[in-house]
Amino acid sequence: MFNTSETEQQVAEFLLQIKAIKLQPNNPFTWASGWKSPIYCDNRITLSHPTIRTYIRQQLTKIIQEKFGSVGCIAGVATAGIPQGALVAQELGLPFIYVRAKPKEHGTGNMIEGDILTGKRVVVIEDLISTGKSSLQAVAALRDAGYDVAGLAAIFSYGFDIATENFKAANCPFITLSNYTALLAYAEEHQYITRKDVEVLREWRESPSTWGTEAAE
């Protein structure tokens, strides 16, 4: 049986421990989108830690089996979802494919790489969910190719309302091993951050696109 609360806390602990997640409310990062952010997440770092990599693989496998049942294929989202997806596919003994951000610019022009298994029930693997835009582009590409997308599983989510709305609009269920709320609870309890930091981090999550720019004006 998949223990949601226990897994959320354990994954939060691992991500903070290896600095896959960095919290800097007083020295914000700037994302590629231009957003100012007090948090930066790079789940690719988990791949360099065998114990953590194994735990994530096992928990993604459990949550997929419990939430989505029988599936015929695993699809990773390029690029960070590719290794995570391949590990899960290996654990489940299933075929693996991956979805590019855009069609290949030479050769076959593929957007989906691997044997095309039209009609297969597939679960998509992503490392991180922010707004859900890139994940849902992959979902749309798979559906266009004839796959039955059961849903998407990821390691971590920021918990933005816009992501929930986007996945709902796309009629695509999604699940994550951990999330922003669980992370803040663990980080405060174990003194990675202060109570004041928690308030700042919560403010950011409420309005990520404008946070920081307002403070600078």
PDB file of C-alpha atoms in Angstrom:
ATOM      1  CA  MET A   1       0.000   0.000   0.000  1.00  0.00           C
ATOM      2  CA  PHE A   2       1.326   3.423  -0.967  1.00  0.00           C
ATOM      3  CA  ASN A   3       1.701   5.689   2.090  1.00  0.00           C
ATOM      4  CA  THR A   4       1.177   9.219   0.752  1.00  0.00           C
ATOM      5  CA  SER A   5       2.149  11.219   3.848  1.00  0.00           C
ATOM      6  CA  GLU A   6       5.239   9.151   4.615  1.00  0.00           C
ATOM      7  CA  THR A   7       6.445   9.333   1.016  1.00  0.00           C
ATOM      8  CA  GLU A   8       5.843  13.096   0.770  1.00  0.00           C
ATOM      9  CA  GLN A   9       8.008  13.682   3.842  1.00  0.00           C
ATOM     10  CA  GLN A  10      10.733  11.242   2.819  1.00  0.00           C
ATOM     11  CA  VAL A  11      11.069  12.688  -0.680  1.00  0.00           C
ATOM     12  CA  ALA A  12      11.109  16.233   0.760  1.00  0.00           C
ATOM     13  CA  GLU A  13      13.893  15.157   3.110  1.00  0.00           C
ATOM     14  CA  PHE A  14      15.940  13.622   0.310  1.00  0.00           C
ATOM     15  CA  LEU A  15      15.546  16.619  -2.017  1.00  0.00           C
ATOM     16  CA  LEU A  16      16.650  19.056   0.690  1.00  0.00           C
ATOM     17  CA  GLN A  17      19.440  16.782   1.904  1.00  0.00           C
ATOM     18  CA  ILE A  18      21.164  16.577  -1.495  1.00  0.00           C
ATOM     19  CA  LYS A  19      20.270  20.176  -2.398  1.00  0.00           C
ATOM     20  CA  ALA A  20      18.102  19.116  -5.339  1.00  0.00           C
ATOM     21  CA  ILE A  21      15.810  21.733  -3.827  1.00  0.00           C
ATOM     22  CA  LYS A  22      17.307  25.000  -2.627  1.00  0.00           C
ATOM     23  CA  LEU A  23      15.309  27.512  -0.569  1.00  0.00           C
ATOM     24  CA  GLN A  24      16.570  31.106  -0.691  1.00  0.00           C
ATOM     25  CA  PRO A  25      13.784  33.526   0.283  1.00  0.00           C
ATOM     26  CA  ASN A  26      16.321  36.311   0.849  1.00  0.00           C
ATOM     27  CA  ASN A  27      18.312  35.709  -2.320  1.00  0.00           C
ATOM     28  CA  PRO A  28      15.779  34.634  -4.987  1.00  0.00           C
ATOM     29  CA  PHE A  29      16.534  32.732  -8.154  1.00  0.00           C
ATOM     30  CA  THR A  30      15.393  33.861 -11.595  1.00  0.00           C
ATOM     31  CA  TRP A  31      13.675  31.162 -13.652  1.00  0.00           C
ATOM     32  CA  ALA A  32      13.921  30.878 -17.430  1.00  0.00           C
ATOM     33  CA  SER A  33      10.408  32.353 -17.568  1.00  0.00           C
ATOM     34  CA  GLY A  34      11.698  35.497 -15.856  1.00  0.00           C
ATOM     35  CA  TRP A  35       9.834  34.729 -12.624  1.00  0.00           C
ATOM     36  CA  LYS A  36      11.633  35.525  -9.384  1.00  0.00           C
ATOM     37  CA  SER A  37      11.540  32.534  -7.075  1.00  0.00           C
ATOM     38  CA  PRO A  38      12.701  31.707  -3.521  1.00  0.00           C
ATOM     39  CA  ILE A  39      12.970  28.023  -4.525  1.00  0.00           C
ATOM     40  CA  TYR A  40      14.916  26.140  -7.159  1.00  0.00           C
ATOM     41  CA  CYS A  41      14.347  22.470  -7.908  1.00  0.00           C
ATOM     42  CA  ASP A  42      16.646  20.218  -9.947  1.00  0.00           C
ATOM     43  CA  ASN A  43      15.516  16.611  -9.497  1.00  0.00           C
ATOM     44  CA  ARG A  44      18.182  15.369 -11.914  1.00  0.00           C
ATOM     45  CA  ILE A  45      20.553  15.472  -8.945  1.00  0.00           C
ATOM     46  CA  THR A  46      18.695  12.471  -7.478  1.00  0.00           C
ATOM     47  CA  LEU A  47      20.130  10.325 -10.272  1.00  0.00           C
ATOM     48  CA  SER A  48      23.616  10.720  -8.772  1.00  0.00           C
ATOM     49  CA  HIS A  49      22.500   9.191  -5.455  1.00  0.00           C
ATOM     50  CA  PRO A  50      21.760   5.454  -5.834  1.00  0.00           C
ATOM     51  CA  THR A  51      19.767   5.054  -2.600  1.00  0.00           C
ATOM     52  CA  ILE A  52      17.551   8.049  -3.362  1.00  0.00           C
ATOM     53  CA  ARG A  53      17.264   7.105  -7.042  1.00  0.00           C
ATOM     54  CA  THR A  54      16.097   3.628  -6.030  1.00  0.00           C
ATOM     55  CA  TYR A  55      13.572   4.975  -3.533  1.00  0.00           C
ATOM     56  CA  ILE A  56      12.055   7.333  -6.109  1.00  0.00           C
ATOM     57  CA  ARG A  57      11.885   4.566  -8.715  1.00  0.00           C
ATOM     58  CA  GLN A  58      10.157   2.221  -6.277  1.00  0.00           C
ATOM     59  CA  GLN A  59       7.674   4.826  -5.049  1.00  0.00           C
ATOM     60  CA  LEU A  60       6.775   5.968  -8.570  1.00  0.00           C
ATOM     61  CA  THR A  61       6.186   2.322  -9.463  1.00  0.00           C
ATOM     62  CA  LYS A  62       3.931   1.788  -6.436  1.00  0.00           C
ATOM     63  CA  ILE A  63       1.902   4.926  -7.008  1.00  0.00           C
ATOM     64  CA  ILE A  64       1.408   4.097 -10.692  1.00  0.00           C
ATOM     65  CA  GLN A  65       0.202   0.581  -9.882  1.00  0.00           C
ATOM     66  CA  GLU A  66      -2.143   1.838  -7.181  1.00  0.00           C
ATOM     67  CA  LYS A  67      -3.548   4.912  -8.931  1.00  0.00           C
ATOM     68  CA  PHE A  68      -3.533   3.857 -12.586  1.00  0.00           C
ATOM     69  CA  GLY A  69      -3.680   0.073 -12.518  1.00  0.00           C
ATOM     70  CA  SER A  70      -2.540  -1.925 -15.521  1.00  0.00           C
ATOM     71  CA  VAL A  71      -0.615   0.012 -18.171  1.00  0.00           C
ATOM     72  CA  GLY A  72       1.220  -1.097 -21.277  1.00  0.00           C
ATOM     73  CA  CYS A  73       3.929   1.538 -21.645  1.00  0.00           C
ATOM     74  CA  ILE A  74       5.838   4.292 -19.807  1.00  0.00           C
ATOM     75  CA  ALA A  75       6.633   7.621 -21.485  1.00  0.00           C
ATOM     76  CA  GLY A  76       9.225  10.106 -20.227  1.00  0.00           C
ATOM     77  CA  VAL A  77       9.062  13.844 -20.909  1.00  0.00           C
ATOM     78  CA  ALA A  78      12.313  15.235 -22.331  1.00  0.00           C
ATOM     79  CA  THR A  79      14.673  15.812 -20.864  1.00  0.00           C
ATOM     80  CA  ALA A  80      14.524  15.300 -17.102  1.00  0.00           C
ATOM     81  CA  GLY A  81      11.652  12.814 -17.280  1.00  0.00           C
ATOM     82  CA  ILE A  82      13.588  10.462 -19.568  1.00  0.00           C
ATOM     83  CA  PRO A  83      15.903   8.784 -17.018  1.00  0.00           C
ATOM     84  CA  GLN A  84      13.191   8.648 -14.346  1.00  0.00           C
ATOM     85  CA  GLY A  85      10.767   7.119 -16.835  1.00  0.00           C
ATOM     86  CA  ALA A  86      13.310   4.566 -18.067  1.00  0.00           C
ATOM     87  CA  LEU A  87      13.973   3.455 -14.476  1.00  0.00           C
ATOM     88  CA  VAL A  88      10.250   3.034 -13.813  1.00  0.00           C
ATOM     89  CA  ALA A  89       9.722   1.145 -17.077  1.00  0.00           C
ATOM     90  CA  GLN A  90      12.546  -1.207 -16.120  1.00  0.00           C
ATOM     91  CA  GLU A  91      11.014  -1.791 -12.687  1.00  0.00           C
ATOM     92  CA  LEU A  92       7.628  -2.567 -14.241  1.00  0.00           C
ATOM     93  CA  GLY A  93       9.022  -4.588 -17.139  1.00  0.00           C
ATOM     94  CA  LEU A  94       7.297  -2.310 -19.664  1.00  0.00           C
ATOM     95  CA  PRO A  95       8.247  -0.699 -22.992  1.00  0.00           C
ATOM     96  CA  PHE A  96       9.653   2.834 -22.716  1.00  0.00           C
ATOM     97  CA  ILE A  97       9.316   5.810 -25.052  1.00  0.00           C
ATOM     98  CA  TYR A  98       9.994   9.493 -24.627  1.00  0.00           C
ATOM     99  CA  VAL A  99       8.467  12.701 -25.923  1.00  0.00           C
ATOM    100  CA  ARG A 100      10.539  15.591 -27.240  1.00  0.00           C
ATOM    101  CA  ALA A 101       9.675  19.223 -26.510  1.00  0.00           C
ATOM    102  CA  LYS A 102       9.343  19.700 -30.280  1.00  0.00           C
ATOM    103  CA  PRO A 103       9.716  17.474 -33.361  1.00  0.00           C
ATOM    104  CA  LYS A 104      13.229  16.455 -34.324  1.00  0.00           C
ATOM    105  CA  GLU A 105      14.591  18.969 -36.836  1.00  0.00           C
ATOM    106  CA  HIS A 106      16.286  16.390 -39.065  1.00  0.00           C
ATOM    107  CA  GLY A 107      15.935  12.756 -40.098  1.00  0.00           C
ATOM    108  CA  THR A 108      12.498  11.342 -39.296  1.00  0.00           C
ATOM    109  CA  GLY A 109      11.217  14.484 -37.574  1.00  0.00           C
ATOM    110  CA  ASN A 110       9.959  12.400 -34.662  1.00  0.00           C
ATOM    111  CA  MET A 111       8.441  13.968 -31.574  1.00  0.00           C
ATOM    112  CA  ILE A 112       7.954  10.590 -29.898  1.00  0.00           C
ATOM    113  CA  GLU A 113      11.068   8.398 -29.762  1.00  0.00           C
ATOM    114  CA  GLY A 114      10.874   4.606 -29.505  1.00  0.00           C
ATOM    115  CA  ASP A 115       8.626   1.996 -31.068  1.00  0.00           C
ATOM    116  CA  ILE A 116       5.181   3.477 -31.701  1.00  0.00           C
ATOM    117  CA  LEU A 117       2.765   1.279 -29.762  1.00  0.00           C
ATOM    118  CA  THR A 118      -0.542   2.781 -30.849  1.00  0.00           C
ATOM    119  CA  GLY A 119      -3.446   1.983 -28.547  1.00  0.00           C
ATOM    120  CA  LYS A 120      -1.262   1.199 -25.537  1.00  0.00           C
ATOM    121  CA  ARG A 121      -2.369   2.568 -22.171  1.00  0.00           C
ATOM    122  CA  VAL A 122       0.519   4.792 -21.091  1.00  0.00           C
ATOM    123  CA  VAL A 123       1.577   6.682 -17.955  1.00  0.00           C
ATOM    124  CA  VAL A 124       3.711   9.771 -18.493  1.00  0.00           C
ATOM    125  CA  ILE A 125       6.672  10.422 -16.166  1.00  0.00           C
ATOM    126  CA  GLU A 126       7.874  13.940 -15.376  1.00  0.00           C
ATOM    127  CA  ASP A 127      10.411  15.091 -12.798  1.00  0.00           C
ATOM    128  CA  LEU A 128       8.721  18.365 -11.818  1.00  0.00           C
ATOM    129  CA  ILE A 129       5.367  20.072 -12.321  1.00  0.00           C
ATOM    130  CA  SER A 130       5.175  23.864 -12.308  1.00  0.00           C
ATOM    131  CA  THR A 131       2.377  25.123 -14.572  1.00  0.00           C
ATOM    132  CA  GLY A 132       2.059  21.767 -16.324  1.00  0.00           C
ATOM    133  CA  LYS A 133       2.494  23.271 -19.785  1.00  0.00           C
ATOM    134  CA  SER A 134       5.399  21.112 -21.031  1.00  0.00           C
ATOM    135  CA  SER A 135       3.933  17.979 -19.445  1.00  0.00           C
ATOM    136  CA  LEU A 136       0.602  18.488 -21.153  1.00  0.00           C
ATOM    137  CA  GLN A 137       2.287  19.134 -24.509  1.00  0.00           C
ATOM    138  CA  ALA A 138       3.720  15.627 -24.161  1.00  0.00           C
ATOM    139  CA  VAL A 139       0.303  14.241 -23.207  1.00  0.00           C
ATOM    140  CA  ALA A 140      -1.255  15.877 -26.280  1.00  0.00           C
ATOM    141  CA  ALA A 141       1.469  14.466 -28.553  1.00  0.00           C
ATOM    142  CA  LEU A 142       0.896  10.954 -27.217  1.00  0.00           C
ATOM    143  CA  ARG A 143      -2.848  11.229 -27.665  1.00  0.00           C
ATOM    144  CA  ASP A 144      -2.377  12.504 -31.208  1.00  0.00           C
ATOM    145  CA  ALA A 145      -0.221   9.437 -31.905  1.00  0.00           C
ATOM    146  CA  GLY A 146      -2.992   7.122 -30.732  1.00  0.00           C
ATOM    147  CA  TYR A 147      -1.967   6.368 -27.157  1.00  0.00           C
ATOM    148  CA  ASP A 148      -4.459   6.055 -24.304  1.00  0.00           C
ATOM    149  CA  VAL A 149      -2.930   8.342 -21.640  1.00  0.00           C
ATOM    150  CA  ALA A 150      -3.933   7.048 -18.197  1.00  0.00           C
ATOM    151  CA  GLY A 151      -2.286   9.987 -16.415  1.00  0.00           C
ATOM    152  CA  LEU A 152       1.001  11.511 -15.317  1.00  0.00           C
ATOM    153  CA  ALA A 153       3.276  10.873 -12.334  1.00  0.00           C
ATOM    154  CA  ALA A 154       6.059  13.184 -11.139  1.00  0.00           C
ATOM    155  CA  ILE A 155       8.513  13.524  -8.288  1.00  0.00           C
ATOM    156  CA  PHE A 156       7.522  17.009  -7.117  1.00  0.00           C
ATOM    157  CA  SER A 157       4.933  19.719  -7.697  1.00  0.00           C
ATOM    158  CA  TYR A 158       4.909  23.378  -6.699  1.00  0.00           C
ATOM    159  CA  GLY A 159       1.154  23.069  -6.216  1.00  0.00           C
ATOM    160  CA  PHE A 160       0.183  26.014  -8.405  1.00  0.00           C
ATOM    161  CA  ASP A 161      -3.555  26.398  -8.973  1.00  0.00           C
ATOM    162  CA  ILE A 162      -2.848  26.980 -12.663  1.00  0.00           C
ATOM    163  CA  ALA A 163      -1.332  23.491 -12.933  1.00  0.00           C
ATOM    164  CA  THR A 164      -4.396  21.880 -11.374  1.00  0.00           C
ATOM    165  CA  GLU A 165      -6.620  23.839 -13.751  1.00  0.00           C
ATOM    166  CA  ASN A 166      -4.494  22.945 -16.785  1.00  0.00           C
ATOM    167  CA  PHE A 167      -4.518  19.213 -16.024  1.00  0.00           C
ATOM    168  CA  LYS A 168      -8.248  19.287 -15.343  1.00  0.00           C
ATOM    169  CA  ALA A 169      -8.910  21.085 -18.638  1.00  0.00           C
ATOM    170  CA  ALA A 170      -6.815  18.443 -20.429  1.00  0.00           C
ATOM    171  CA  ASN A 171      -8.711  15.661 -18.628  1.00  0.00           C
ATOM    172  CA  CYS A 172      -5.411  14.207 -17.444  1.00  0.00           C
ATOM    173  CA  PRO A 173      -5.073  12.975 -13.825  1.00  0.00           C
ATOM    174  CA  PHE A 174      -1.697  13.594 -12.201  1.00  0.00           C
ATOM    175  CA  ILE A 175       0.011  12.457  -9.007  1.00  0.00           C
ATOM    176  CA  THR A 176       3.296  13.425  -7.358  1.00  0.00           C
ATOM    177  CA  LEU A 177       5.504  11.845  -4.724  1.00  0.00           C
ATOM    178  CA  SER A 178       5.892  15.122  -2.838  1.00  0.00           C
ATOM    179  CA  ASN A 179       4.760  18.718  -3.075  1.00  0.00           C
ATOM    180  CA  TYR A 180       5.389  22.272  -1.943  1.00  0.00           C
ATOM    181  CA  THR A 181       3.180  22.069   1.166  1.00  0.00           C
ATOM    182  CA  ALA A 182       4.912  18.924   2.437  1.00  0.00           C
ATOM    183  CA  LEU A 183       8.308  20.441   1.654  1.00  0.00           C
ATOM    184  CA  LEU A 184       7.667  23.604   3.677  1.00  0.00           C
ATOM    185  CA  ALA A 185       6.375  21.587   6.625  1.00  0.00           C
ATOM    186  CA  TYR A 186       9.483  19.397   6.631  1.00  0.00           C
ATOM    187  CA  ALA A 187      11.880  22.295   6.022  1.00  0.00           C
ATOM    188  CA  GLU A 188      10.494  24.322   8.930  1.00  0.00           C
ATOM    189  CA  GLU A 189      10.373  21.369  11.327  1.00  0.00           C
ATOM    190  CA  HIS A 190      13.996  20.487  10.603  1.00  0.00           C
ATOM    191  CA  GLN A 191      15.202  24.105  10.633  1.00  0.00           C
ATOM    192  CA  TYR A 192      16.138  24.502   6.985  1.00  0.00           C
ATOM    193  CA  ILE A 193      14.029  27.677   7.142  1.00  0.00           C
ATOM    194  CA  THR A 194      12.425  29.917   9.788  1.00  0.00           C
ATOM    195  CA  ARG A 195       8.752  30.690  10.374  1.00  0.00           C
ATOM    196  CA  LYS A 196       9.303  34.065   8.681  1.00  0.00           C
ATOM    197  CA  ASP A 197      10.767  32.267   5.651  1.00  0.00           C
ATOM    198  CA  VAL A 198       7.694  30.031   5.486  1.00  0.00           C
ATOM    199  CA  GLU A 199       5.429  33.073   5.183  1.00  0.00           C
ATOM    200  CA  VAL A 200       7.545  34.446   2.328  1.00  0.00           C
ATOM    201  CA  LEU A 201       7.530  31.088   0.559  1.00  0.00           C
ATOM    202  CA  ARG A 202       3.759  30.827   0.903  1.00  0.00           C
ATOM    203  CA  GLU A 203       3.312  34.339  -0.501  1.00  0.00           C
ATOM    204  CA  TRP A 204       5.374  33.351  -3.532  1.00  0.00           C
ATOM    205  CA  ARG A 205       3.254  30.278  -4.207  1.00  0.00           C
ATOM    206  CA  GLU A 206       0.091  32.423  -4.143  1.00  0.00           C
ATOM    207  CA  SER A 207       1.386  34.789  -6.846  1.00  0.00           C
ATOM    208  CA  PRO A 208       4.580  33.425  -8.436  1.00  0.00           C
ATOM    209  CA  SER A 209       4.445  35.499 -11.622  1.00  0.00           C
ATOM    210  CA  THR A 210       4.497  38.834  -9.773  1.00  0.00           C
ATOM    211  CA  TRP A 211       6.353  37.939  -6.555  1.00  0.00           C
ATOM    212  CA  GLY A 212       9.663  39.749  -6.211  1.00  0.00           C
ATOM    213  CA  THR A 213       8.902  42.287  -8.925  1.00  0.00           C
ATOM    214  CA  GLU A 214       6.471  44.039  -6.608  1.00  0.00           C
ATOM    215  CA  ALA A 215       9.024  44.073  -3.810  1.00  0.00           C
ATOM    216  CA  ALA A 216      11.603  45.627  -6.127  1.00  0.00           C
ATOM    217  CA  GLU A 217       9.365  48.514  -7.165  1.00  0.00           C
TER     218      GLU A 217
END
